[in-house]
Coordinates of C-alpha atoms and ligand atoms in Angstrom, one line a residue:
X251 CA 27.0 20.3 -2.3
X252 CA 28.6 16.8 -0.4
X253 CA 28.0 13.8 -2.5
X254 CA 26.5 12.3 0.3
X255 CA 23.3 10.6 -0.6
X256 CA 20.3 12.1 1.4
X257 CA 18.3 9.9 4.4
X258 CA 14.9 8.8 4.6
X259 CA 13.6 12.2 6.4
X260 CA 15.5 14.5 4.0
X261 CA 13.6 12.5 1.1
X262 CA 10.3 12.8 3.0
X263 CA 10.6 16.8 2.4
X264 CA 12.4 17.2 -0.6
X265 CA 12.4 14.4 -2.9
X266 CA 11.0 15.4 -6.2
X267 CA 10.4 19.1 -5.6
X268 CA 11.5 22.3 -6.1
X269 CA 11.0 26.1 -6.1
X270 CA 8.3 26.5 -8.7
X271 CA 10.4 27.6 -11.9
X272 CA 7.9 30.3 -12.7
X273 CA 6.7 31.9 -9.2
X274 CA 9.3 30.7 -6.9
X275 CA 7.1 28.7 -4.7
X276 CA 7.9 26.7 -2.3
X277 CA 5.3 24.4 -1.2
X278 CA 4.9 22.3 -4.4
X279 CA 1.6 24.2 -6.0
X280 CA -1.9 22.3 -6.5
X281 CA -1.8 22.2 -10.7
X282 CA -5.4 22.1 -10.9
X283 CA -5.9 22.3 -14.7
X284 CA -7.2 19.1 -16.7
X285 CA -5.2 20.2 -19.6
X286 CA -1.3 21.7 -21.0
X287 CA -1.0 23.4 -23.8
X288 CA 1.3 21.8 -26.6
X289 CA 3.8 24.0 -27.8
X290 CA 3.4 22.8 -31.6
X291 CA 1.5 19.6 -33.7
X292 CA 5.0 18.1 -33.2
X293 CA 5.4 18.1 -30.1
X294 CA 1.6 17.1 -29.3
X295 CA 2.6 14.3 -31.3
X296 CA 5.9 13.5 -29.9
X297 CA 3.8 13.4 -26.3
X298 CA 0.8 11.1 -27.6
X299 CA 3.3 8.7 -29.6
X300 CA 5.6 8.4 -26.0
X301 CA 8.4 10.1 -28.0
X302 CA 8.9 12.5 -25.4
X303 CA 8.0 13.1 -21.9
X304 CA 5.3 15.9 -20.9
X305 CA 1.9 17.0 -19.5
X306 CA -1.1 15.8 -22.0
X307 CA -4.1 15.5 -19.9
X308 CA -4.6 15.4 -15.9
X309 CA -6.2 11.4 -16.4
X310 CA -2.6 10.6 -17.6
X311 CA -0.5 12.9 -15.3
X312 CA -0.4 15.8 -13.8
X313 CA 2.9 18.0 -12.3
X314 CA 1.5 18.0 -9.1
X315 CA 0.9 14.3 -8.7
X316 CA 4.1 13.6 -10.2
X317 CA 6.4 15.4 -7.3
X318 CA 4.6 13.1 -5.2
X319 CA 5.2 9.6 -7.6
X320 CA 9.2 11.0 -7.8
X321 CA 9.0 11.3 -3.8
X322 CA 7.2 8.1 -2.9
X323 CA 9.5 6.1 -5.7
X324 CA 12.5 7.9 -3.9
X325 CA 11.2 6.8 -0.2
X326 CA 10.8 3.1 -1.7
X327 CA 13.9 3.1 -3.8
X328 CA 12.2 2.1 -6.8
X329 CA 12.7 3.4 -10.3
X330 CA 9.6 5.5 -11.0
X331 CA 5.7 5.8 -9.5
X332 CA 2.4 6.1 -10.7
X333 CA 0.1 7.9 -8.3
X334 CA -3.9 6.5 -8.6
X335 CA -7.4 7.6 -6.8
X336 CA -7.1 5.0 -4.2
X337 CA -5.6 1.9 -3.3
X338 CA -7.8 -0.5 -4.3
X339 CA -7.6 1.6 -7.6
X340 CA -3.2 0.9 -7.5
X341 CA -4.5 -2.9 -7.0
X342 CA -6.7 -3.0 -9.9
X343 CA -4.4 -1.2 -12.5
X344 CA -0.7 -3.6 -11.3
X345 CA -3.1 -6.6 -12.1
X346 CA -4.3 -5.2 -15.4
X347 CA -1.1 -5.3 -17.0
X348 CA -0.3 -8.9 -15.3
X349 CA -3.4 -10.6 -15.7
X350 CA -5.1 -12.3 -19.1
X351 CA -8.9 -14.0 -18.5
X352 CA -8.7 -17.1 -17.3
X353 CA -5.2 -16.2 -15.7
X354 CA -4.2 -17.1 -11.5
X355 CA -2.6 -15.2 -8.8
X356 CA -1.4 -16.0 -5.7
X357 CA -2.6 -14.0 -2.7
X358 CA -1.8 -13.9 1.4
X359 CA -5.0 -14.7 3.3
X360 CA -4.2 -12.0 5.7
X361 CA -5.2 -9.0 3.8
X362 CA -7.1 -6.3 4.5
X363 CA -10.4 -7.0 3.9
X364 CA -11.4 -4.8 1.0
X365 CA -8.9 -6.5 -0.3
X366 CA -10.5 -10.0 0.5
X367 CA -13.6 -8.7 -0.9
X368 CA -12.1 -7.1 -4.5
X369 CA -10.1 -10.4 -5.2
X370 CA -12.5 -12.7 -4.4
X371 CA -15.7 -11.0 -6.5
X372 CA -14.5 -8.3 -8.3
X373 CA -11.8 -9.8 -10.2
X374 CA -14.0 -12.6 -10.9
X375 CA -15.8 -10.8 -13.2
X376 CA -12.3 -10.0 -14.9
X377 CA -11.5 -13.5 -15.3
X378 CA -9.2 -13.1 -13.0
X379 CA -9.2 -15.9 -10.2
X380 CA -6.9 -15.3 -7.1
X381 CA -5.1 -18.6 -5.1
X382 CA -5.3 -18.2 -1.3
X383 CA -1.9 -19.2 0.5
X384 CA -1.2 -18.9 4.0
X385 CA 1.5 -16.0 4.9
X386 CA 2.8 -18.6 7.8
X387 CA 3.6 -21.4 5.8
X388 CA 5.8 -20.2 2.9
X389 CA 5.0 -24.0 1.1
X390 CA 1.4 -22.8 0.6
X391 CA 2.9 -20.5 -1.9
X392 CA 5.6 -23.0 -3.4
X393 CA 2.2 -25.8 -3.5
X394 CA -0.2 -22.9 -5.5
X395 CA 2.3 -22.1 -8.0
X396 CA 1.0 -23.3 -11.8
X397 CA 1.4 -22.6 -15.1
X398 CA -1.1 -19.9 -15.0
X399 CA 0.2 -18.1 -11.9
X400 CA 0.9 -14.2 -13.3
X401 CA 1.8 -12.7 -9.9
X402 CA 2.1 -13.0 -6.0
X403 CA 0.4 -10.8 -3.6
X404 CA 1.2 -10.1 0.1
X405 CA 1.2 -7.1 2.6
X406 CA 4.3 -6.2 4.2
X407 CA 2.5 -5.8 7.5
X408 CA -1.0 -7.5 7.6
X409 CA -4.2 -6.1 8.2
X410 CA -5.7 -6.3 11.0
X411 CA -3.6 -8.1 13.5
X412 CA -0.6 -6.7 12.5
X413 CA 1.6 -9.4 11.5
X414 CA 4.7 -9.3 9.5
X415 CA 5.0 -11.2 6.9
X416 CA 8.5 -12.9 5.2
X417 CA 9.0 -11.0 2.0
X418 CA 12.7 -12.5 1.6
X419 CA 11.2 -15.9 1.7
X420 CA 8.1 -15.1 -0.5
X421 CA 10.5 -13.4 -2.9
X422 CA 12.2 -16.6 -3.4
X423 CA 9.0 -18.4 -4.3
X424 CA 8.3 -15.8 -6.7
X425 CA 11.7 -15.6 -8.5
X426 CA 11.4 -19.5 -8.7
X427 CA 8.0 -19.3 -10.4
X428 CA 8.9 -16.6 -12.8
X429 CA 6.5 -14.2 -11.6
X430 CA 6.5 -10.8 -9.9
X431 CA 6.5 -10.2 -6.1
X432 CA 3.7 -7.6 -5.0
X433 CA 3.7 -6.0 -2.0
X434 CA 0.9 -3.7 -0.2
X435 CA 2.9 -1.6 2.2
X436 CA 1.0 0.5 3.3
X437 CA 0.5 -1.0 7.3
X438 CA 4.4 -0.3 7.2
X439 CA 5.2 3.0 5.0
X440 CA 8.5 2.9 3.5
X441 CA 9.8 4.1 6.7
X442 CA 9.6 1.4 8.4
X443 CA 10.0 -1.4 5.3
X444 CA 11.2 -0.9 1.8
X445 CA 9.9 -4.4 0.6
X446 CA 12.0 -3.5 -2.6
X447 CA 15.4 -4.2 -0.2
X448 CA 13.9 -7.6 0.2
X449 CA 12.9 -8.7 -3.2
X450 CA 9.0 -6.9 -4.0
X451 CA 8.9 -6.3 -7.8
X452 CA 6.4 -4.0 -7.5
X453 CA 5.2 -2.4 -4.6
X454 CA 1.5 -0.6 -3.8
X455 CA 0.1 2.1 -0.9
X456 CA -3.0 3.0 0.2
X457 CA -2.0 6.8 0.3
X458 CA -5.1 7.5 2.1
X459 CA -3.6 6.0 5.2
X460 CA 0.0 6.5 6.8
X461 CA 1.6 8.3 3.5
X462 CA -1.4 10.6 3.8
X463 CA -1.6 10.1 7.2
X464 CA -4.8 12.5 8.6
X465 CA -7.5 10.8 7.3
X466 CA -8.7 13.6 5.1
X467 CA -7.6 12.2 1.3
X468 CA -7.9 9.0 -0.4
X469 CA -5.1 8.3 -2.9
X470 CA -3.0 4.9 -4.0
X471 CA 0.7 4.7 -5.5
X472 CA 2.1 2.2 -7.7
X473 CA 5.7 1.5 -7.4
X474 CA 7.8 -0.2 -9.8
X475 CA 11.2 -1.1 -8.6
X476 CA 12.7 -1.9 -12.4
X477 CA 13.9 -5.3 -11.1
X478 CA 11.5 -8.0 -13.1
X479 CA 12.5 -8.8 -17.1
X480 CA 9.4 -9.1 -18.9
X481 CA 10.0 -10.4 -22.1
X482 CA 10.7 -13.8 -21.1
X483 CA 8.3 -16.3 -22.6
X484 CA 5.6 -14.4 -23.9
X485 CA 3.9 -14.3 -19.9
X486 CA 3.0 -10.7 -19.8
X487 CA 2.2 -9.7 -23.5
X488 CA 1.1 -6.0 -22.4
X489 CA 4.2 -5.1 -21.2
X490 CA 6.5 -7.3 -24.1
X491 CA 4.4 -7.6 -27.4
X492 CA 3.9 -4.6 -29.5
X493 CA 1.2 -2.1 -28.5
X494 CA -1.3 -0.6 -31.3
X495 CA -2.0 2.1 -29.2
X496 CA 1.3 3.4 -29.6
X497 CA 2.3 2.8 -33.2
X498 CA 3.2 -0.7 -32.1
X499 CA 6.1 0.1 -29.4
X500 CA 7.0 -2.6 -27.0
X501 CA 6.8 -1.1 -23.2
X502 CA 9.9 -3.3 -22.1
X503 CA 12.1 -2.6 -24.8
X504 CA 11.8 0.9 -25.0
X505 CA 11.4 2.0 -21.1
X506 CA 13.6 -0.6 -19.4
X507 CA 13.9 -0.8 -16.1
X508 CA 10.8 1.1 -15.9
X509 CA 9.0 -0.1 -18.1
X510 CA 6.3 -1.6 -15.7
X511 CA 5.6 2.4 -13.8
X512 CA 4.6 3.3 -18.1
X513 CA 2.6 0.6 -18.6
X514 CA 0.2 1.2 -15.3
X515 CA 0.5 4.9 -16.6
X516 CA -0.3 4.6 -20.5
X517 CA -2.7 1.1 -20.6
X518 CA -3.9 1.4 -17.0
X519 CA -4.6 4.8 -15.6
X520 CA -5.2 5.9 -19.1
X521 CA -7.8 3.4 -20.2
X522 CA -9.7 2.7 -17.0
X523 CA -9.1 6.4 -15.6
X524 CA -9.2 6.1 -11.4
X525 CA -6.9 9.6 -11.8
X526 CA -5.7 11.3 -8.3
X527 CA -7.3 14.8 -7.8
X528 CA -3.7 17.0 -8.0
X529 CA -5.5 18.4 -4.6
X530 CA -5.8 15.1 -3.1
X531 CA -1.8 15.0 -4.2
X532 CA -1.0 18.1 -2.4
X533 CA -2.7 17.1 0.9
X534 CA -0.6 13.9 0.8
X535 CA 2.7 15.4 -0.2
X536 CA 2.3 17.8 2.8
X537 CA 1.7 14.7 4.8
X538 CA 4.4 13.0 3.7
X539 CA 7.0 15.5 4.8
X540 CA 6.4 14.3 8.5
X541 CA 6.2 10.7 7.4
X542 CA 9.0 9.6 9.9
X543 CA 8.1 12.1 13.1
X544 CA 4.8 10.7 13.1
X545 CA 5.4 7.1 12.5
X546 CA 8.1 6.5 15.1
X547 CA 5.5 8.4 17.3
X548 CA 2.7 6.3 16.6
X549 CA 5.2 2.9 16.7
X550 CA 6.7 4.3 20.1
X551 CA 2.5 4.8 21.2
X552 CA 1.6 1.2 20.1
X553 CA 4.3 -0.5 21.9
X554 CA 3.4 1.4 25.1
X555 CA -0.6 0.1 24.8
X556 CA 0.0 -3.2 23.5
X557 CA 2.2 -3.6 26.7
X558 CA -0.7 -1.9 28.8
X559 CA -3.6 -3.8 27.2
X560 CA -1.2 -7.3 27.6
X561 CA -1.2 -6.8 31.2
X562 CA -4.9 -6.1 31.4
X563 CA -7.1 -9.0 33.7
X564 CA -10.4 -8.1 30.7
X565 CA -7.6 -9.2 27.8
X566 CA -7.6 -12.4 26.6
X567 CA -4.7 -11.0 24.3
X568 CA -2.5 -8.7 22.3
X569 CA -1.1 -9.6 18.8
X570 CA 1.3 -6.8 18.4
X571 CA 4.4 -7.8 16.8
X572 CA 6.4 -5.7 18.9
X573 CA 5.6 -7.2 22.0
X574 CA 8.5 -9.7 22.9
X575 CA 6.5 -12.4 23.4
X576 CA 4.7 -12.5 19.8
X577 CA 5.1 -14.8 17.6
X578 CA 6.3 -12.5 14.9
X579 CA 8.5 -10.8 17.0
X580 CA 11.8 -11.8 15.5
X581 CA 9.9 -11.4 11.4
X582 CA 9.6 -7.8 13.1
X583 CA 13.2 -7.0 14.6
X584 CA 14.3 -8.1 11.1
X585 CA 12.1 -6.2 8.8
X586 CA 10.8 -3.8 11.0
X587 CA 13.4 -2.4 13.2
X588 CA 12.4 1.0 13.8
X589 CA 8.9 -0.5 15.3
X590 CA 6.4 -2.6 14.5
X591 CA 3.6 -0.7 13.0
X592 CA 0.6 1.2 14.7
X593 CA -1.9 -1.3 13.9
X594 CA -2.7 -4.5 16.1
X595 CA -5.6 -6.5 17.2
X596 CA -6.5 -7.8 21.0
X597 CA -8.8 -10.4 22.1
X598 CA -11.7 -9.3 25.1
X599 CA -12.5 -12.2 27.6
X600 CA -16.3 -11.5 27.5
X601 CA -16.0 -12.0 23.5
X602 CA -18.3 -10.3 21.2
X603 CA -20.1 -8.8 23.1
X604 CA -17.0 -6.9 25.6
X605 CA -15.8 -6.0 22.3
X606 CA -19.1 -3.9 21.2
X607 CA -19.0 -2.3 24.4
X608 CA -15.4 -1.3 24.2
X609 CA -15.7 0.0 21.6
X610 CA -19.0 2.0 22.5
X611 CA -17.4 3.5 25.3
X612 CA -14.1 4.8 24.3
X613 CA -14.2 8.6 23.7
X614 CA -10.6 9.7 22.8
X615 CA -10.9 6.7 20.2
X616 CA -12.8 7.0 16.9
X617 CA -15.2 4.2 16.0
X618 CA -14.6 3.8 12.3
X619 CA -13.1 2.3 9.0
X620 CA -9.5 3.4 9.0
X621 CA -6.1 2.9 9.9
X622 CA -3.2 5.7 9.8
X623 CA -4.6 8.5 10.8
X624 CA -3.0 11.1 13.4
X625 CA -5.9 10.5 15.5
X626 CA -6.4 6.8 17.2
X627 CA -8.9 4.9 15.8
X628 CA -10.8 1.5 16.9
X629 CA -12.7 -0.9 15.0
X630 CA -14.5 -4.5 15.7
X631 CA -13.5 -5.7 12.1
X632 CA -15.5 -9.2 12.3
X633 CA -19.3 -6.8 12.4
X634 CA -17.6 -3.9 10.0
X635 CA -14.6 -5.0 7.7
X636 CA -14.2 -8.7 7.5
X637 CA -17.8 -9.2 8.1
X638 CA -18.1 -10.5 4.1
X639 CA -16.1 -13.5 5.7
X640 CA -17.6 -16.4 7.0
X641 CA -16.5 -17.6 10.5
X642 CA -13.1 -20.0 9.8
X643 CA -12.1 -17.2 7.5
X644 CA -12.9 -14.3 9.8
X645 CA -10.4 -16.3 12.2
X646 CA -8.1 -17.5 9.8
X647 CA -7.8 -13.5 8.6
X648 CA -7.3 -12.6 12.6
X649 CA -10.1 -10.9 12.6
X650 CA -12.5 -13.4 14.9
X651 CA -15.6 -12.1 16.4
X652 CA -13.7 -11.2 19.7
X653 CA -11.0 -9.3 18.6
X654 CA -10.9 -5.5 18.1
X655 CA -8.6 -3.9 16.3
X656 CA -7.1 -0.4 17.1
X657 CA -4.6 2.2 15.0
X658 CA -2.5 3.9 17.5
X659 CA -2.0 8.4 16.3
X660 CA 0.1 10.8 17.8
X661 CA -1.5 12.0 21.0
X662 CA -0.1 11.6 24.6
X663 CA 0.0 7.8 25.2
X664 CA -0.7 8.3 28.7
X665 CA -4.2 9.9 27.6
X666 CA -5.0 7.3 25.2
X667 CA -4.3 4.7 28.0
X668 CA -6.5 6.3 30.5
X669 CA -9.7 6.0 27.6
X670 CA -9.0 2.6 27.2
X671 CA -9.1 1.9 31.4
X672 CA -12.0 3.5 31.4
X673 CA -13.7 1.8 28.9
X674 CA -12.4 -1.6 30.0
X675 CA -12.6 -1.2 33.7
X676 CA -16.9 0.4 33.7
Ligands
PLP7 C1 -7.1 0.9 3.0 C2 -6.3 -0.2 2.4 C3 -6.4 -0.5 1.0 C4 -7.3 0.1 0.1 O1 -7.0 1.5 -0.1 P1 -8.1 2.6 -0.4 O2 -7.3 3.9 -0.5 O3 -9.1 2.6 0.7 O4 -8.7 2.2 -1.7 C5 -5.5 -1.5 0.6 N1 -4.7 -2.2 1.4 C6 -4.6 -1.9 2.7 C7 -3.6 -2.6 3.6 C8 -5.4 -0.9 3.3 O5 -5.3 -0.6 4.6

């Protein structure tokens, strides 16, 4: 063996498997059992008390589920994973171990709208209240910083339109408050940004769309990239005050560095129970292994129909980062280098309406609620999912009532340009 380290596509395959010790299989296998069997009281024990690593119950972790938490922690460069039933589920259990009733955090407007939605009603009912900030003006952050802030939260790319937001610079309004730095990535995947290189604490996927990438499994990763202390001043008591679950241990002072991946594991997925199916794991895993092929496909397709739709006489406009002319362009050549997503909004002269129609007409093109998929998808988000949203923040969220928003796959680009002609030009 060299003692070179392996690259982002050799991780994508490998990272966290092996030949199964027992049968010599390959492919990782689905472990679809609820339940291990302990070798002795001791060691069931030793596993309940955290005295020793192992399989208890499939709600708490499962073999399969944790090749793919070691592979996505790998692809991130964090320190460990924790795989959940969906996103929203990942967003639900970070916060959980952050947040105390009556506690703030500090959220990008540009979100995806489910997003939106679970931080502006469904927290509520957790005490939780979430502080809007605008992603393009870094002093909206600095200015909703108080004493009761527990955490930031911003996507790496933003849903819908695509923009890229400044993690360094958020990172450093973060560090200054004394609070962790979340980060959706899942617009991106880790192949395209590792927020953790630019200063995310913790980082969160939507598995169900470009990890998983064929829109046929929901799933949702925590990552915890073991850079945040937090024992200082008392701020986040489930992670640094004893726990009487566990005999009184103190999560930071006995897992370190990762200390944040157990707690969303042992208080989180444990106690509120949004478990990945280890077949749901499996489908994902499988998809991750062409992580990179298919997003510099689908980067390389959404550059080449931006560019098409940006020179089309029914388009009021294109925000696709990737275009030279947008005004995130340069956020994207730094963070984004490899492309800039394959997700982006445009804007129809004939408004709402041309957008309906588009969208009616387009047969290569699915018409539904997802991004990431192999296949290429379109949406009219301001009548589907930013319709919660009144007007000023439909348009502050880029997702106005003229804009459609498409998610470029992996077909022939010169086929997925010739649907969108057709539908434009009849
Ligand atoms: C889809 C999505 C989510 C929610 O994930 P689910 O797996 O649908 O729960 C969160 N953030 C972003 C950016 C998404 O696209």
């Amino acid at each position: 063996m060299s003692d070179r380290l392996p690259g982002f596509s050799t991780l994508a395959v490998h990272a966290g498997a092996q030949p199964d010790p027992t049968t010599g299989a390959r492919a990782t296998p689905i472990y679809q059992t609820t339940s291990f069997v302990f070798n002795d009281a001791d060691h069931a024990a030793s596993l309940f008390g955290l005295q020793a690593f192992g399989n208890i119950y499939t709600r708490i972790g499962n073999p399969t589920n944790a090749v793919l938490e070691e592979r996505v922690a790998a692809l991130e460069g964090g320190t460990a994973a924790l795989a959940v039933a969906s996103g929203h589920a990942a967003q639900v259990v970070v916060l959980q171990q952050l947040m105390q009733p009556g506690d703030e955090f500090i959220a990008a407007r540009k979100l995806y709208g489910g997003s939106i939605n679970q931080f502006t009603h469904a927290f509520k009912s957790f005490g939780w209240n979430v502080v809007w900030a605008d992603p393009d003006d870094i002093a909206s952050f600095e200015r909703a910083v108080t004493p009761r802030t527990k955490a930031i939260f911003i996507e790496s790319i933003a849903n819908p339109a695509g923009s890229i937001t400044d993690i360094e610079a958020i990172s450093t309004v973060a560090r200054k408050a004394g609070v962790p730095l979340i980060v959706d990535n899942t617009l991106a995947s880790p192949y395209l940004i590792r927020p953790i290189d630019h200063g995310a604490d913790i980082v969160v996927h939507s598995l169900t769309k470009f990890l998983g990438g064929h829109g046929n499994s929901l799933g949702g990763i925590i990552v915890d990239a073991g850079t945040f202390d937090w024992s200082t001043g008392g701020k986040y008591p489930m992670l640094s005050e004893p726990r009487p679950e566990y005999h009184g241990i103190r999560l930071q002072e006995t897992f370190g560095n990762f200390a944040f991946a157990i707690a969303c594991r042992v208080l989180g997925l444990r106690d509120l129970g949004p478990a990945l199916s280890p077949f749901n794991a499996f489908m994902i895993l499988t998809g991750i292994e062409t992580l990179p092929l298919r997003m510099q496909k689908q980067c390389d397709n959404a550059k080449a129909i931006a560019e098409f739709l940006a020179g089309h006489p029914a388009v009021a406009s294109v925000s696709y980062a990737g275009l030279a002319s947008d005004k995130y362009n340069q956020l994207a050549r730094k963070y984004a280098p490899r492309g800039a997503g394959a997700v982006f909004t445009f804007s129809l002269k004939g408004g709402y309406d041309a957008g309906v129609s588009l969208v009616s007409k387009l047969q290569l093109f699915s018409h539904l609620a997802n991004v990431g998929d192999t296949r290429s998808l379109v949406i009219h988000p301001a009548s589907t999912t930013h319709s919660q949203l009144d007007d000023a923040a439909k348009v502050k969220s880029g997702a106005g009532p003229d804009v459609v928003r498409l998610s470029i796959g992996i077909e022939d680009k010169e086929d997925l340009i010739a649907d969108l002609e057709q539908a434009l030009g009849a």
